[in-house]
Amino acid sequence: MGPQSELLRRLRQLPGERRDELLAQLADVSSGVRSAPLSYRQEQLWLFDRLAPSSLAYGLGFAFPIDGPLDAEALRAALTDLLRRHTVLRSTFPDEETRGTQQVLPVPELRLTVEDVADGQLRARADEVVQDELRRGLQLNTGPAIRLRLLRADPERHLLVLIGHYIVLDPRSARVLQGDLAFAYRARVAGEAPQWPQEPVDFGAYAGWQREWCEQDTAREATEYWRGALSGWEGTELPPDGHRPRLLDLSSDAVTRSLPPELVAAVHTLAGTAGAERYDVLLAALLVVIARHTARGDLTVGLPFDVTGPFDADRLVGDCGNLMPLRVELDEADSFVAVIAAVRAARLAGALHATLPFKLILDALGVEPDTGRLPLVQIGFVDTGEPAGPIEADVVRIGCERVDAGAGAFELALEVSGGERPTVALRFATALYGAATAGRLLDRFLQTLGALCTQPDLPLGDAPFGTAQERADILEHWNAPIGLPLDTPVHDLFAEVAAADPDHAALVWQDGSLSYRALDDWSRRIADRLAAAGAGPGDLIPVVMERGPALIAVALGVLRAGAAYVPLDVTQPDERLAMILEDTDAKTIVVSPTTAERVPPPHRLVIDPDPDHESLRLADPPGAAPAVPPAAAAYVIYTSGSTGKPKGVVVEHRNVTNFVRTVRAMFDLTPQDRVLHFNSPGFDVSVFEIFGTLLSGAVLYVMDEDQRRSVDALDAVLRGQRITIVDLPPAIMGLLAPEGYPDLRVAFVGGEAFTGELTTRWARGRGFWNGYGPTETTVTVVAKLCEGEWTSSPPIGRAMANHRAYVVDSTGAGVLPPGAIGELAIAGLGVARGYLGRPDLTADRFRPDPDGPPGTRRYLTGDLAVWDDAGDLCFVGRADRQVKIRGVRIELGEVEAALHAVAGVAQAVASVVIEPRTGAMLVAYVVPERAGELQLDSVRAAVSGRLPAAMVPSVLVPLDEVPLTPSGKIDRRRLPAVEFSVDELTDADEENSTPTERIMRAEVFAPLLGVRIGNDVNFFAAGGTSLEAIQLSSRVNAVFGVAPSIADFFADPTVSGLAALVDAAKAEQQTQQDALADALKLVEGRSDAEIAALAAELDGTAVQ
């Protein structure tokens, strides 16, 4: 048997898959094409190119200046030698079928285009050529992945431009090519082929080595190192100047500065003293600047570097780049020397495991792809050192310089280049940042570097930050002086308005109205009733009443009696209500006849909603009302508390009167205005609605609870009552059509971020105000009139009259300049007295204002904000674990405390997730005490009995255990993602449904969720919110004529569960109708006198 037959016999014995693979390779060899494996980075770049084939981010360019009389033919031949020597330069990356390999093509016939360029324009033209070619795109599937152009200024001055894709080229490779080009050119000028002293390193061999290394124990150890080092990491980024695009665009520009010689010397000296390198000092300064701009101390940045493995880097062309994440924690109390040491330690520790490809680090951490940002690291640091010098090649000298390709590898990157006289450049993605922002950031880097190199032991927070002009802008131009408070208390101002036009309508509601005279008289009689019951100056009077005119009259009456009212939402659970009542230690609690049973005697005082009720007719009314000073408490409103216990904010008369005076001027409030009272009395926006209206002589339309729950009812009120001013949550405004309200001239919104689209729609034809203000600063203290078109959420604006706003550092005292994120602090006449019975918490959050007049205070809000260049404040988020959902302030700690109190719950973690349809949603993860014994619906029902509806998690996720970081903290990144997938209606659901379930799906659930779900799908897991649950209750009432309680719905929030409640309610309704019919039959035939006597007896029994 001959050799050929033996080969065929062995081929036939191979498994089919292996035989096909070998035949494919033989076919490649016969055609001059061969395959090579991809490195991990090449594989990533290949995928990125498929996702965004026209992106500039993966291209780069180099210029090789050639000085001297150039032999163009010798240059072409030398470049062909380079293509022959380095196979990766002629590789292609065809398509998905060959994923994991690159195809190496035969050496092509090289055509070198020569372009004449005007004198002095070589470098500028090189930039244009690179960017033009990259915009055309480099075709990886067919090749070539590089392009060459020769620019000529004159016969002895040329510029060879190399354009390439990162998949075959990197900056290190360019220097290798510079040396090889000079060597080959010398040979070609002499008429010879180059005789290379050593064979090149084939990039395919490098890629194969890398993949083998990643299968070894060393790679597994590196993986574990990075898992530990980056456990619980959070992305480090500077907020963009505008809206972050859905698809990240890394088109870039750069601002550049030279390091002054004295600063270079200071850096060199400090590096020597600290036992570090220039690299460490500059990187440490960058981290300090990032920390002071982001209000964060746990930072992760990316350090690009080369990994060439066991190969000679001088003979290897191809992208051997890797990215090392560097994570450092720093504090404003740290010294710069300590930060340098931390940076160096983290860098050297990471370098021991830096061979692991970045892609595998991402895989180990479970980093999900995000089309809007880079994975893991958004900010980079690059120190390229001394640039390569020119190389002699016969009679010419060949240099090598990087050309700006118009794209960067990061969203922001500090690039340092040069040896003894370095320059620093800040490269920025132009889709995210402007040149002014980048220039300011770079100037602060130099300022910080200079200050800390001079005083390396100075605490970071004490280093100068920003310019004197920036500080003057904040303190003098963007904030106005604070005036004097009004001396007149709230109720006296109301009395003056009532006396001026007593017959003008004050309150209007669905089936009635009340003039200023009548409301004034009613509130006086309530004040007398309170005084007779022993209430007086300094007392707190909780008010547990339904929404309506009576509640407003009671609030005025409490103020007239010299006391402070404490509005309590009657929809909140009994447990929370009892907790607040106990905290107030009140001796008198006002209730209505229908809420009396929720407050135990002896402290309750029943006020009937009838203004003329006999209980207000006192035989011996008390004397003159007490004098009330402006510093007296006006009301106490309770907000969520981190310990699980709500905290009461004490607001004074002078706080309220200043606020009303300000908004009256802002909105030009007049008696002709009609204002909507929509918000809960326990939410401080109601203070604006009630007192902003009544102290301006305007009309207040009071919605009842049923109207508030229905968008249709709200729409009808806005139209029918010709409302002119509203303050509504963004979630509600998004459900309304603003063009349908021609009388509405002012829309005031706040409490949470909202879209630019909503702003644009509502700003047309009216004043649209974005407002901000915690309860602790009296309703609203920062506002902006939004006009024109908006593409993103607008700023919250500037401090309102008689207030000052600051963005401060972690000490609460240092004022930060524009562009730096910090805690928002508020000073001025709206700052409340403090927290009821909590001097410790009051002292912590209400502090002396070092930038205001002596004796003034500032409130630290816990919110993060940043000044923009126009002098407007932009809301960033919370500094602590407090969140806002649908405008309601929620302490996640209070939610967790309520969950922990449920029997069977061992651990609980509350969090906020973004659901695509509805935005922010409250989610809770719970660990049972015993596996498999916890019913989530029971947990939700129990929590709904302790917390207001807005604080009940929309989704409960069971866990076996809570993931922790090595330091024992909750690792929120490892909490499982919440799936909002919806099990849509099945045939089985349709066939087995009751008539009520069919109607419930079609007319109640589907309009709210936008999809017809199965009978047993959890409403909240399908994306429903607490707000929508309230709307759902209203819709059920409209469709079925019965209204099951929200608490009952929370116990089984499904179509079938709610249908069962409706059927039970209708059955009970029918039972009552039958009983009534039976009773009427018993009455038939009786005389009028007998019927009257029976009615009197029944009425007396009801009263008893």
Tab-separated table of N, CA and C in Angstrom, residues 996 1048-1049 1052-1063:
chain	number	residue	atom	x	y	z
A	996	THR	N	-66.439	36.599	36.107
A	996	THR	CA	-65.783	37.733	36.777
A	996	THR	C	-64.321	37.817	36.378
A	1048	ASP	N	-56.592	43.587	51.289
A	1048	ASP	CA	-57.041	42.268	50.851
A	1048	ASP	C	-56.425	41.917	49.489
A	1049	PHE	N	-56.326	42.902	48.623
A	1049	PHE	CA	-55.725	42.650	47.305
A	1049	PHE	C	-54.255	42.259	47.446
A	1052	ASP	N	-53.479	38.579	47.896
A	1052	ASP	CA	-53.502	37.711	46.718
A	1052	ASP	C	-53.649	38.584	45.479
A	1053	PRO	N	-52.553	39.220	45.034
A	1053	PRO	CA	-52.643	40.213	43.953
A	1053	PRO	C	-52.660	39.579	42.562
A	1054	THR	N	-53.713	38.829	42.284
A	1054	THR	CA	-53.865	38.157	41.000
A	1054	THR	C	-55.272	38.400	40.471
A	1055	VAL	N	-55.472	38.045	39.201
A	1055	VAL	CA	-56.809	38.153	38.618
A	1055	VAL	C	-57.788	37.280	39.392
A	1056	SER	N	-57.392	36.039	39.647
A	1056	SER	CA	-58.318	35.127	40.334
A	1056	SER	C	-58.560	35.575	41.772
A	1057	GLY	N	-57.507	36.076	42.453
A	1057	GLY	CA	-57.674	36.531	43.832
A	1057	GLY	C	-58.618	37.708	43.939
A	1058	LEU	N	-58.446	38.687	43.051
A	1058	LEU	CA	-59.314	39.862	43.095
A	1058	LEU	C	-60.731	39.520	42.644
A	1059	ALA	N	-60.840	38.607	41.677
A	1059	ALA	CA	-62.176	38.188	41.226
A	1059	ALA	C	-62.934	37.527	42.370
A	1060	ALA	N	-62.221	36.736	43.169
A	1060	ALA	CA	-62.873	36.094	44.315
A	1060	ALA	C	-63.346	37.137	45.327
A	1061	LEU	N	-62.538	38.176	45.549
A	1061	LEU	CA	-62.957	39.253	46.457
A	1061	LEU	C	-64.193	39.970	45.930
A	1062	VAL	N	-64.217	40.208	44.626
A	1062	VAL	CA	-65.375	40.881	44.029
A	1062	VAL	C	-66.628	40.008	44.170
A	1063	ASP	N	-66.495	38.712	43.875
A	1063	ASP	CA	-67.652	37.818	43.993
A	1063	ASP	C	-68.160	37.789	45.434
